[in-house]
Short mmCIF file of C-alpha atoms and ligand atoms in Angstrom, two decimals:
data_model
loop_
_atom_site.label_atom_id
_atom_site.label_comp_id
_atom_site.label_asym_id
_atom_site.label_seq_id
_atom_site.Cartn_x
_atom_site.Cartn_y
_atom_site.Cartn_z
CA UNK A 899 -35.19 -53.85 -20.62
CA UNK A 900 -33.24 -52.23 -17.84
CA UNK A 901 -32.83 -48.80 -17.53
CA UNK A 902 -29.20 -49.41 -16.77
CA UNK A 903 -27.89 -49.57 -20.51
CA UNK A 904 -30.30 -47.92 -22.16
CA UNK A 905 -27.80 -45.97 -24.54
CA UNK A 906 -30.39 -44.04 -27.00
CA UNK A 907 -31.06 -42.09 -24.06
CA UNK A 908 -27.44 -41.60 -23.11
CA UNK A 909 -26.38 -40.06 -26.35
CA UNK A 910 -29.27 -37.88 -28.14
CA UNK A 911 -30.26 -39.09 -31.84
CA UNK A 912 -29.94 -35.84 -33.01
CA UNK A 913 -26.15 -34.94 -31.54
CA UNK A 914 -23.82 -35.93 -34.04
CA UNK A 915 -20.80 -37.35 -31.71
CA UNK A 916 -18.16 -34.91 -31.48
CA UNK A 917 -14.48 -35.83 -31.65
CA UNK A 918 -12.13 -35.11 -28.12
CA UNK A 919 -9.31 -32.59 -29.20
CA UNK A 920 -6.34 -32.72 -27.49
CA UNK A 921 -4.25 -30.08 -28.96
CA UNK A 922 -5.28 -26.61 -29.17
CA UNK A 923 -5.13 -24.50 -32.70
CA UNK A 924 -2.43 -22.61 -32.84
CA UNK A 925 -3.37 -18.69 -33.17
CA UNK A 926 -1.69 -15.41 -32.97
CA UNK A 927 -0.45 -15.41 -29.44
CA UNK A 928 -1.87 -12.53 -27.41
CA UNK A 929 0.58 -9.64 -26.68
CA UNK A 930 3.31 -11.02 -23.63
CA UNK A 931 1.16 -8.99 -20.83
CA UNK A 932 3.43 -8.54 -16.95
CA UNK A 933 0.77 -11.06 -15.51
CA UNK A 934 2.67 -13.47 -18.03
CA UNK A 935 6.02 -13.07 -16.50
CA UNK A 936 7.33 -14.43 -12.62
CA UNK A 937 9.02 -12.43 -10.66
CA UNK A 938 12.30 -12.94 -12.14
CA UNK A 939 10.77 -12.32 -15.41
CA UNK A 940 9.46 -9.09 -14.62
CA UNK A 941 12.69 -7.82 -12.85
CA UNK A 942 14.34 -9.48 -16.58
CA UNK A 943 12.24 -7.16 -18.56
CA UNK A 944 12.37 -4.26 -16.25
CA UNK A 945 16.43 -4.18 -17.00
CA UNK A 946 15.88 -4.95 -20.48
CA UNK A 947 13.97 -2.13 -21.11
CA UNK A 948 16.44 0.21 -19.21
CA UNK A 949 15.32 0.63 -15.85
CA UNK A 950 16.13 -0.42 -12.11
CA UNK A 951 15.07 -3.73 -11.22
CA UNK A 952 12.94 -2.35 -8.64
CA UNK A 953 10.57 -0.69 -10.33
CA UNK A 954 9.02 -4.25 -11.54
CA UNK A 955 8.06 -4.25 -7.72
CA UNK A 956 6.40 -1.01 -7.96
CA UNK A 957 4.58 -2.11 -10.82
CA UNK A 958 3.43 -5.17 -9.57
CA UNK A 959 2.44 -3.29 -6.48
CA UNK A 960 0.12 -1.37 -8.20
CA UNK A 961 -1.59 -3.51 -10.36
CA UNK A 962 -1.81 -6.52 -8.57
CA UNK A 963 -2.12 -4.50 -4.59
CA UNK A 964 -3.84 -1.45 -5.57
CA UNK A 965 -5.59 -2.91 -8.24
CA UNK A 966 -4.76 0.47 -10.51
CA UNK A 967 -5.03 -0.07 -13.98
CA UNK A 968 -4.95 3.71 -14.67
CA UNK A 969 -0.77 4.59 -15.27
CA UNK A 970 -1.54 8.43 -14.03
CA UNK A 971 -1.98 7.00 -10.42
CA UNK A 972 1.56 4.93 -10.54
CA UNK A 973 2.90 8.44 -9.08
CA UNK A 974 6.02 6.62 -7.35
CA UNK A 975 7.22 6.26 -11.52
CA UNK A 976 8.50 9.71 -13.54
CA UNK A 977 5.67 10.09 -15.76
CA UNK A 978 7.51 9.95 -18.92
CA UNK A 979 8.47 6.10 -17.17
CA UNK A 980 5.03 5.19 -16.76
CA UNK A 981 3.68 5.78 -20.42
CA UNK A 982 6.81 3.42 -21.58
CA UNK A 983 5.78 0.83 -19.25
CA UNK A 984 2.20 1.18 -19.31
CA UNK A 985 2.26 -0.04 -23.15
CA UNK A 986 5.08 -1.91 -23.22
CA UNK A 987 4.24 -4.38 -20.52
CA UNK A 988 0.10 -3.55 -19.59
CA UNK A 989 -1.43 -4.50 -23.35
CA UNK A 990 -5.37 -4.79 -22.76
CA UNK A 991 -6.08 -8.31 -23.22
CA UNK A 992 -9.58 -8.78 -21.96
CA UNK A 993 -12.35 -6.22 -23.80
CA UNK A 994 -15.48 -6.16 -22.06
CA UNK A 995 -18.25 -7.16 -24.28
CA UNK A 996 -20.94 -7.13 -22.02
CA UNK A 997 -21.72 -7.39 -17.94
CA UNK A 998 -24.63 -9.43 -17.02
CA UNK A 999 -25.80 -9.19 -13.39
CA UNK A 1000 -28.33 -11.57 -11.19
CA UNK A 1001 -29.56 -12.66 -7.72
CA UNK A 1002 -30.14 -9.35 -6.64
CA UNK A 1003 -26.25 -7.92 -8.15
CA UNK A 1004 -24.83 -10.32 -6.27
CA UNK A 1005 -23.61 -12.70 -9.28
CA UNK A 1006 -22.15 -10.63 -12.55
CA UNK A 1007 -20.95 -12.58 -15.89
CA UNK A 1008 -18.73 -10.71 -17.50
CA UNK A 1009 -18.39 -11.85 -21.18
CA UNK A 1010 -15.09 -11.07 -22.39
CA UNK A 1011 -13.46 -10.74 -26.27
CA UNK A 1012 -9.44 -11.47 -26.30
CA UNK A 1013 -6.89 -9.79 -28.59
CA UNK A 1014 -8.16 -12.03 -31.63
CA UNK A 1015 -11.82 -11.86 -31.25
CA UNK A 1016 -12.05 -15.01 -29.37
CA UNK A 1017 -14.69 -14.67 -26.69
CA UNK A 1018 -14.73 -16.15 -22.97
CA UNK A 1019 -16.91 -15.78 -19.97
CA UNK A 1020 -15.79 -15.12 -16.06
CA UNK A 1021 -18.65 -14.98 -13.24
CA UNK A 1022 -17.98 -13.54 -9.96
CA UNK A 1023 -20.55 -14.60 -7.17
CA UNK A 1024 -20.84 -12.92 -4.05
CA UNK A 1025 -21.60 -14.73 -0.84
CA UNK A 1026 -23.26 -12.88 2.27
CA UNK A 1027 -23.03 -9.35 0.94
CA UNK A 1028 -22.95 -6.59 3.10
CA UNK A 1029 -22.91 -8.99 6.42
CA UNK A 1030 -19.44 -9.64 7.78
CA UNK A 1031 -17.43 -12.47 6.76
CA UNK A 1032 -19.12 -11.93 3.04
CA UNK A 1033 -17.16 -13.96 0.56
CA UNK A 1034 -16.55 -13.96 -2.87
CA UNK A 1035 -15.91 -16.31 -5.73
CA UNK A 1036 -14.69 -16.34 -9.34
CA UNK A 1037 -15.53 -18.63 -11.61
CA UNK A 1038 -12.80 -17.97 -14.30
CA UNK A 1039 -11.85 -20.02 -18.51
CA UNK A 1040 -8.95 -21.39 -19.24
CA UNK A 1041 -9.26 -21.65 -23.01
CA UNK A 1042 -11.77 -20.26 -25.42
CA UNK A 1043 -13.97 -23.15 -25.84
CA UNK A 1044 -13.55 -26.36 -25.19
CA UNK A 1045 -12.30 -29.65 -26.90
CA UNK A 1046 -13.60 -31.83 -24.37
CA UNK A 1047 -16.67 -32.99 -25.94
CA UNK A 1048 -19.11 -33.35 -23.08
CA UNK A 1049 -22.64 -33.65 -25.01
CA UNK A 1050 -24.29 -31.99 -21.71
CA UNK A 1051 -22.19 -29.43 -21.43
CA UNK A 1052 -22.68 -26.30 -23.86
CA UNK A 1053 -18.95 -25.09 -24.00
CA UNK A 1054 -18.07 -28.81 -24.98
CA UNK A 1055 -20.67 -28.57 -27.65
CA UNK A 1056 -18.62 -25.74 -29.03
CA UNK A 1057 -15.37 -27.11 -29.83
CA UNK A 1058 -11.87 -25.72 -28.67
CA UNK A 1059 -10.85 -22.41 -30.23
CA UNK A 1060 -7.52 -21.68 -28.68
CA UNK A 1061 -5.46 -21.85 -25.20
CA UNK A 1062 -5.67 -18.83 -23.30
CA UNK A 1063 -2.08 -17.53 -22.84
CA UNK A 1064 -1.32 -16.96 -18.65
CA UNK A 1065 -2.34 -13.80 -18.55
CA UNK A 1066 -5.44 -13.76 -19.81
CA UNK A 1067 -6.11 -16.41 -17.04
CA UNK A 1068 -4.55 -14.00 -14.76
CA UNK A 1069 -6.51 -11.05 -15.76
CA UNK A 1070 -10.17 -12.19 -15.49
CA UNK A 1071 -9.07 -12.34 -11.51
CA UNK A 1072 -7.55 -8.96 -11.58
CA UNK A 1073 -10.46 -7.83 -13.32
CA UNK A 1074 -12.70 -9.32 -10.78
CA UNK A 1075 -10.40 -7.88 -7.49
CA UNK A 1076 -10.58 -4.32 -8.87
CA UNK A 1077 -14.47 -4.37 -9.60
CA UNK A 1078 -15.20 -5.63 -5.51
CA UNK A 1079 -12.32 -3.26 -4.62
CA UNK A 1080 -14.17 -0.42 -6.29
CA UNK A 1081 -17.40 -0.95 -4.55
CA UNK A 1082 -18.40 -1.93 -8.35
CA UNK A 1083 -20.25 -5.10 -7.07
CA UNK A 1084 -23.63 -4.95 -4.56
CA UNK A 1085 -22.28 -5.36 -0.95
CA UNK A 1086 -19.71 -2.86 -0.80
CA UNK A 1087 -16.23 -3.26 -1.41
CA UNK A 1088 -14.83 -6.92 -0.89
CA UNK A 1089 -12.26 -8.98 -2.37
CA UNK A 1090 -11.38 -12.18 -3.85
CA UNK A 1091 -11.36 -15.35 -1.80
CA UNK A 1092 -11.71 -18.34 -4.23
CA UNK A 1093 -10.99 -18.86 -7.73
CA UNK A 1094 -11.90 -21.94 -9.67
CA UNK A 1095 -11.28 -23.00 -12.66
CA UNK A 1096 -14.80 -24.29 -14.14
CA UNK A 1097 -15.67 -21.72 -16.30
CA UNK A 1098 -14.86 -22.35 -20.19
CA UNK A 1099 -11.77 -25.09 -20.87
CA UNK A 1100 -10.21 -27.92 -19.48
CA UNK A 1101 -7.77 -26.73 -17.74
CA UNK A 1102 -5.53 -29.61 -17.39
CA UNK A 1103 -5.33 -29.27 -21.46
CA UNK A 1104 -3.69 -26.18 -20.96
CA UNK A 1105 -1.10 -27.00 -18.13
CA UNK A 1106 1.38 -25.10 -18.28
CA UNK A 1107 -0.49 -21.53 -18.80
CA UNK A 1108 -2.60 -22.55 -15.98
CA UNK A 1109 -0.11 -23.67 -13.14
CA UNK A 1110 1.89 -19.96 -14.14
CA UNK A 1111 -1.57 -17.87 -13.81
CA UNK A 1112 -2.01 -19.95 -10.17
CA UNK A 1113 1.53 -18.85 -9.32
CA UNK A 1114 0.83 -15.38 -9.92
CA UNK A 1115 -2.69 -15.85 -8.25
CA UNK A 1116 -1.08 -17.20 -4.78
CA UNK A 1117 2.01 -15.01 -5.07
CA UNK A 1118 1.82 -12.52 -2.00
CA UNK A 1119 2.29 -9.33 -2.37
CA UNK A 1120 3.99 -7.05 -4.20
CA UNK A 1121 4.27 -10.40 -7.08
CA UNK A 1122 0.40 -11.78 -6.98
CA UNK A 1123 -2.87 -11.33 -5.60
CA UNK A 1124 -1.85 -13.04 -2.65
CA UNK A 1125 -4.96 -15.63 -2.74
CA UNK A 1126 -4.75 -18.76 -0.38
CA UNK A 1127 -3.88 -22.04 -2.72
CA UNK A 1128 -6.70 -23.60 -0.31
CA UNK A 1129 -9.06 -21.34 -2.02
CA UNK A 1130 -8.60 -22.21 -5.25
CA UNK A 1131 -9.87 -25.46 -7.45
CA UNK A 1132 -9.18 -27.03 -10.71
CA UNK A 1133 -11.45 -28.53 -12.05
CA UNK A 1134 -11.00 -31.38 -14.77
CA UNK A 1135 -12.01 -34.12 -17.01
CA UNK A 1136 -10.20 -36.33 -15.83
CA UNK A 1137 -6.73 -36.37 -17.60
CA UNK A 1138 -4.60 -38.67 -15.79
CA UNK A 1139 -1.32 -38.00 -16.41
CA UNK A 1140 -1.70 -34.04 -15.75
CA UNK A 1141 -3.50 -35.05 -12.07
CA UNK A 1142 -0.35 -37.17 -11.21
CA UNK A 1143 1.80 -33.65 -12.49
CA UNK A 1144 0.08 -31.44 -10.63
CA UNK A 1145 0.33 -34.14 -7.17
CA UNK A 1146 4.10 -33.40 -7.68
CA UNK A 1147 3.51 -29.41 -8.40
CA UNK A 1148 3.50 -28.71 -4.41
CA UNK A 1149 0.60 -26.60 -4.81
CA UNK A 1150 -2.04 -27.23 -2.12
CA UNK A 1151 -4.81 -26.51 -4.10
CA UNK A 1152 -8.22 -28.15 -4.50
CA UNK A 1153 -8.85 -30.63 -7.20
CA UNK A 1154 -12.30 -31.52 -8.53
CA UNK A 1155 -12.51 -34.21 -10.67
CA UNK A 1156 -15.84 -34.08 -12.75
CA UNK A 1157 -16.69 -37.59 -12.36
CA UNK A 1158 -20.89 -37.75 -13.83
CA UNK A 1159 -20.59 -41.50 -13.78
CA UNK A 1160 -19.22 -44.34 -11.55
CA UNK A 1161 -19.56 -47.04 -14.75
CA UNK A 1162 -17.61 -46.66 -17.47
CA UNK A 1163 -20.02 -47.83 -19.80
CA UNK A 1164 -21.98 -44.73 -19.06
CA UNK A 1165 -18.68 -42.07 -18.33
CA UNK A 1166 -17.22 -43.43 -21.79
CA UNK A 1167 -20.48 -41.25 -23.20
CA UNK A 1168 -20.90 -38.93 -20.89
CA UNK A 1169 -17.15 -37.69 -20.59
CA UNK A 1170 -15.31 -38.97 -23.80
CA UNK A 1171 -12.43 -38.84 -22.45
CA UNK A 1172 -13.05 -41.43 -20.15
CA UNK A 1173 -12.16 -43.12 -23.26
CA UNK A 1174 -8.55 -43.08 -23.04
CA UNK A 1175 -8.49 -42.68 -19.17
CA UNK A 1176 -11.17 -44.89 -17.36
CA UNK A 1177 -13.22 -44.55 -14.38
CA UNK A 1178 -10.80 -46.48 -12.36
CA UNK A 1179 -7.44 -44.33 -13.08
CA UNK A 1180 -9.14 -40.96 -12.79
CA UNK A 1181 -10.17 -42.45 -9.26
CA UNK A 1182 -6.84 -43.76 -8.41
CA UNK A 1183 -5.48 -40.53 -9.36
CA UNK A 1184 -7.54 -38.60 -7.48
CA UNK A 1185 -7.15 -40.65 -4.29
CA UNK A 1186 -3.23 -40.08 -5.08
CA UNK A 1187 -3.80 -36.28 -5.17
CA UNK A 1188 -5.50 -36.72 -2.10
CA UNK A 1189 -2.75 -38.56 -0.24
CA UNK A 1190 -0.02 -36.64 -1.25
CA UNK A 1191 -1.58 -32.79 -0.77
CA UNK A 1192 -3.62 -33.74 2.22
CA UNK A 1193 -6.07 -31.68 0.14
CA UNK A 1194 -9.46 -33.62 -0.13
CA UNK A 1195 -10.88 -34.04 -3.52
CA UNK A 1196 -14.21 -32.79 -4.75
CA UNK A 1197 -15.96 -35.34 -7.10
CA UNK A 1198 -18.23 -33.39 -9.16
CA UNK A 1199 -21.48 -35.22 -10.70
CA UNK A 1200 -24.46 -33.18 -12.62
CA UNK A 1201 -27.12 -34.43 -11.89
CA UNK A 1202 -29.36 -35.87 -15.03
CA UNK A 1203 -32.92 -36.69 -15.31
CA UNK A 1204 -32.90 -40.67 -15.79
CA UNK A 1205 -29.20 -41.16 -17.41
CA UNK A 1206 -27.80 -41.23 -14.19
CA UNK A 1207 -29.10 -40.33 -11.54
CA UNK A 1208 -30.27 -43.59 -10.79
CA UNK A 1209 -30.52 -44.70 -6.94
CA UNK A 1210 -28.01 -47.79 -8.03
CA UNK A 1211 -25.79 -45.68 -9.37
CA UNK A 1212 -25.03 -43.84 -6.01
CA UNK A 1213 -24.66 -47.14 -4.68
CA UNK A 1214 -22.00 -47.65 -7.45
CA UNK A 1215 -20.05 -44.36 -6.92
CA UNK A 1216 -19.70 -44.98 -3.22
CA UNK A 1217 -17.94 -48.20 -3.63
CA UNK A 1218 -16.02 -46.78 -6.16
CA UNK A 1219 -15.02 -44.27 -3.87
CA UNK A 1220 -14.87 -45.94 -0.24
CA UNK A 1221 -12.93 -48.97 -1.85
CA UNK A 1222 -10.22 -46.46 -1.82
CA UNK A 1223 -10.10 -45.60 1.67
CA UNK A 1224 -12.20 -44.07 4.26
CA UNK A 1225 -10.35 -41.64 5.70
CA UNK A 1226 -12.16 -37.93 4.59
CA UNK A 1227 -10.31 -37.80 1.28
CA UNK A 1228 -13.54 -36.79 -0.98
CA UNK A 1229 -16.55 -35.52 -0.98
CA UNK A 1230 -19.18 -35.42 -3.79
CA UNK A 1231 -20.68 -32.02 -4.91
CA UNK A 1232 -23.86 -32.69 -6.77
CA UNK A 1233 -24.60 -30.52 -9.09
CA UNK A 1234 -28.50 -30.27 -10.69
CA UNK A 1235 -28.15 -30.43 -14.66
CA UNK A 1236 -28.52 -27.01 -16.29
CA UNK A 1237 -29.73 -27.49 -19.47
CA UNK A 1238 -27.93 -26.66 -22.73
CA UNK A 1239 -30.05 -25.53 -25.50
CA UNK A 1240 -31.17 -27.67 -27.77
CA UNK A 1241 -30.30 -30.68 -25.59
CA UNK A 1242 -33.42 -32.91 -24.53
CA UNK A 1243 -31.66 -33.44 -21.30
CA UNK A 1244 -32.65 -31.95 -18.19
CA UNK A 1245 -32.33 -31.94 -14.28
CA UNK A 1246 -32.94 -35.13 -11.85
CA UNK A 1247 -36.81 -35.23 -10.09
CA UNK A 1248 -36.36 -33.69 -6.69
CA UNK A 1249 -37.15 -37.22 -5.29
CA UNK A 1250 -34.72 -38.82 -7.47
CA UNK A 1251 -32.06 -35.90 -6.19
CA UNK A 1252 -32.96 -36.92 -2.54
CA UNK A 1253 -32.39 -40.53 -2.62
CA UNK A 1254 -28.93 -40.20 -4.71
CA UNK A 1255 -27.60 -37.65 -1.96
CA UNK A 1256 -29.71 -40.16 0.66
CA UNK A 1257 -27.90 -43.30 -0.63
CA UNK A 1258 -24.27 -41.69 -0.57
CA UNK A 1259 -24.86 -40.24 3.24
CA UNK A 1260 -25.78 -43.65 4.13
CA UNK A 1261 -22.61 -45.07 2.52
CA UNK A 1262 -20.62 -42.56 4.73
CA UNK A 1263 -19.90 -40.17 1.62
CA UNK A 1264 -19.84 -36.65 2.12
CA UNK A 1265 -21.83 -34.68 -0.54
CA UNK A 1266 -23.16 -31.47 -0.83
CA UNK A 1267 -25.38 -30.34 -3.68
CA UNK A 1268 -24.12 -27.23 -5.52
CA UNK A 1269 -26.07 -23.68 -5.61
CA UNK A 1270 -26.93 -23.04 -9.06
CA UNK A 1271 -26.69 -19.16 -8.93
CA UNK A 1272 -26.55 -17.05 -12.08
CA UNK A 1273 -29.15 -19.22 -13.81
CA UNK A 1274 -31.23 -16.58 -15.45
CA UNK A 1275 -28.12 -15.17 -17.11
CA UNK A 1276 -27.09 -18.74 -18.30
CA UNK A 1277 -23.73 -18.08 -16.04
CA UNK A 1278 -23.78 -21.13 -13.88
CA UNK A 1279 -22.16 -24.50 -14.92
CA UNK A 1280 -21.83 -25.71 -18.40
CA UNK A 1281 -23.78 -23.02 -20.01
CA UNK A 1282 -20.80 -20.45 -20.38
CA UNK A 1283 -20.71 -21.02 -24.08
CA UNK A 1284 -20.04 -17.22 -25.45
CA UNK A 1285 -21.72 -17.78 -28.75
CA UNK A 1286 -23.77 -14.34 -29.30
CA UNK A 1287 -21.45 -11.33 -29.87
N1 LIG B 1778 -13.45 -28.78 -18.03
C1 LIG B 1778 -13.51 -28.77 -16.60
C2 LIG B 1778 -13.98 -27.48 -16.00
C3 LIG B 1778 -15.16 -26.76 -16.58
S1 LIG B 1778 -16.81 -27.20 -16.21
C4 LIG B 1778 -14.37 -29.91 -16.11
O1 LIG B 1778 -15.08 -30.49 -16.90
O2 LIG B 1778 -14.27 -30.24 -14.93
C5 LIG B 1778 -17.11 -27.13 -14.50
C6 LIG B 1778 -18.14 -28.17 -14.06
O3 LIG B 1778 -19.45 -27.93 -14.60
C7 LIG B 1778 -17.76 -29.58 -14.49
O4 LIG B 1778 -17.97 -30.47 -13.44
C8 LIG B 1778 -18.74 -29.82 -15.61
O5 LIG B 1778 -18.90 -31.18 -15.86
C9 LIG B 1778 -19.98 -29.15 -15.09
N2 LIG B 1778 -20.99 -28.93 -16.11
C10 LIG B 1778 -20.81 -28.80 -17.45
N3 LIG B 1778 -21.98 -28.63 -18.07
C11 LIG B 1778 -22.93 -28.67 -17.12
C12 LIG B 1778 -24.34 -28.54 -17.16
N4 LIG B 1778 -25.00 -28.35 -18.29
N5 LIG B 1778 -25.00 -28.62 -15.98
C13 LIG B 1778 -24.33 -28.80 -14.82
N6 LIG B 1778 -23.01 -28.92 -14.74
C14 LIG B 1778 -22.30 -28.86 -15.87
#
């Protein structure tokens, strides 16, 4: 009868449920890279290997400030130095496999093969290129796959290969800085000013590798990239426990919390892990994060044609999210399904869009509905899925 429970359109007849995986295999650990090591670490190293602490500054000056991954430049080093270093502490990581570029150059995927053939996807987006004030955005993985499970999204689909270590995190960034420092990406040369974290992975899943790579990210120079914590968002599931962690990391950073569904009847399918950690913790944590950090928390929800997009259902998600307070700490970011392939399901009716984002500004919610750039070169949300070689 209603449309409200109608589960054999929730979960496709054809999709064979797969199960949530918590832990990641355990591989061959990539080669310890300096974008896996603090500070400290570095200077650690540095002595270990013979040599005055401060030439871990230099070094970090140069690949993290001038962006130079070419040792012959690092002319402040004896050259004989720089060799030594350059292998001992510079290992490529990230191969690139191929560049894929849309919207006029302005978006680039960069597909990406680690030490042990694993493959993951970045996508840098520019904003206003060539005009001042131009901005741009990386959309970076945090493991090679994904054991999250989502049947809509097409990394989930996929399973989890491995954790990516820190600095393979790291290095997508660096990657990205050096290509707009070049002049490599149409607009001229830029630089970095947001990273988030909803390319392939849960982050959360891989905590600790994750907080380390933002550390390095936010460091100021010579030590990191020197990226404002404001700029950058982690995205997640949902997985309580780490979003109560990270309240306590003092990292003012922005969380997004990919939400779909205000029910848990229809989250329990939608994001299995909503199994173990329902609608109403997530929330709760999230409204914590937002208290603490004074950082307000993104609610992300695709957008899907008839499963729940449903002018009720915005209804729903407001209370869920006013009961908590009204006092700024979320917005919802909308996001129009992309679909996977193979999946039947697709994006909301444009009149079914305009009611759900009607019905949440009329509850007082602030909501935005996300660009979907880097569609023709499946490189916007939930389609980084790295299968072809
Ligand atoms: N695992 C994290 C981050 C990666 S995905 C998370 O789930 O939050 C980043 C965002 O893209 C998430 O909100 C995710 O739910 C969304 N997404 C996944 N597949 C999508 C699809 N096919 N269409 C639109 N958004 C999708």
């Amino acid at each position: 009868m209603s449309e409200i429970y109608d589960h054999e359109k929730v979960v496709p007849d054809d999709a064979p449920a797969l199960p949530l995986v918590m832990q990641a295999p355990r591989r061959g650990k990539p080669p310890e890279h300096w974008s896996d090591l603090d500070a400290d670490g570095r200077r650690e190293r540095i002595r270990a290997a013979g040599l005055p602490a401060f030439r871990a500054s230099q070094l970090s000056r140069h690949w993290y400030e001038r962006l130079d991954d070419e040792p012959s430049g690092w002319t402040d080093l004896p050259a004989a130095v720089r060799e030594a270093v350059a292998d001992q502490f510079f290992p490529t990581l990230l191969t690139p496999v191929r560049t894929l570029g849309c919207d006029g150059g302005t978006t680039v995927k960069s597909l990406w093969r680690l030490h042990d053939g694993a493959l993951v996807e970045s996508v840098l987006m520019r904003y206003g290129a060539g005009r001042p004030g131009s901005r741009s955005t990386i959309c970076i993985s945090s493991q090679a796959g994904c054991g999250m499970a989502c049947p809509f999204c097409a990394t989930g689909q996929g399973g989890l290969q491995r954790n990516m270590s820190t600095a393979e995190i790291v290095e997508q960034v660096v990657a990205g800085a050096r290509a707009l420092a070049r002049g490599e990406v149409t607009g001229g040369p830029g630089r970095i000013n947001n990273v988030v974290f909803m390319g392939m992975g849960e982050p959360m899943a891989n905590y600790r590798s994750v907080i380390a790579a933002i550390r390095t990210l936010v460091a100021p120079a010579p030590d990191g990239l020197g990226i404002g914590a404001r700029g950058i968002t982690l995205s997640t599931v949902g997985l309580v426990p780490r979003i109560q962690q990270l309240t306590e990391e003092g990292l003012p950073i922005t969380l997004a919390v990919s939400l779909h569904a205000p029910d848990d009847e229809l989250r329990d399918t939608l994001v299995p892990i909503n199994t173990r950690h329902k609608v109403d913790e997530v929330v709760d944590a999230a409204w914590e994060y937002a208290r603490v950090t004074k950082r307000r928390v993104s609610i992300e929800y695709a957008l899907i044609k008839d499963i729940n997009d449903h002018a009720w259902r915005a209804d729903e998600l407001a209370r869920v999210l006013k009961r908590r307070g009204d006092w700024g700490w979320v917005h919802v970011n909308l996001i129009p399904l992309n679909p996977t392939p193979g999946s039947k399901w697709t994006a909301s009716r444009p009149e079914d869009e305009r009611e759900f984002v009607r019905r949440l500004e009329a509850h007082g919610v602030p909501v935005t509905v996300r660009d979907t750039r880097g569609r023709e070169i499946d490189g916007a949300c939930g389609q980084l899925a790295a299968a072809e070689v």
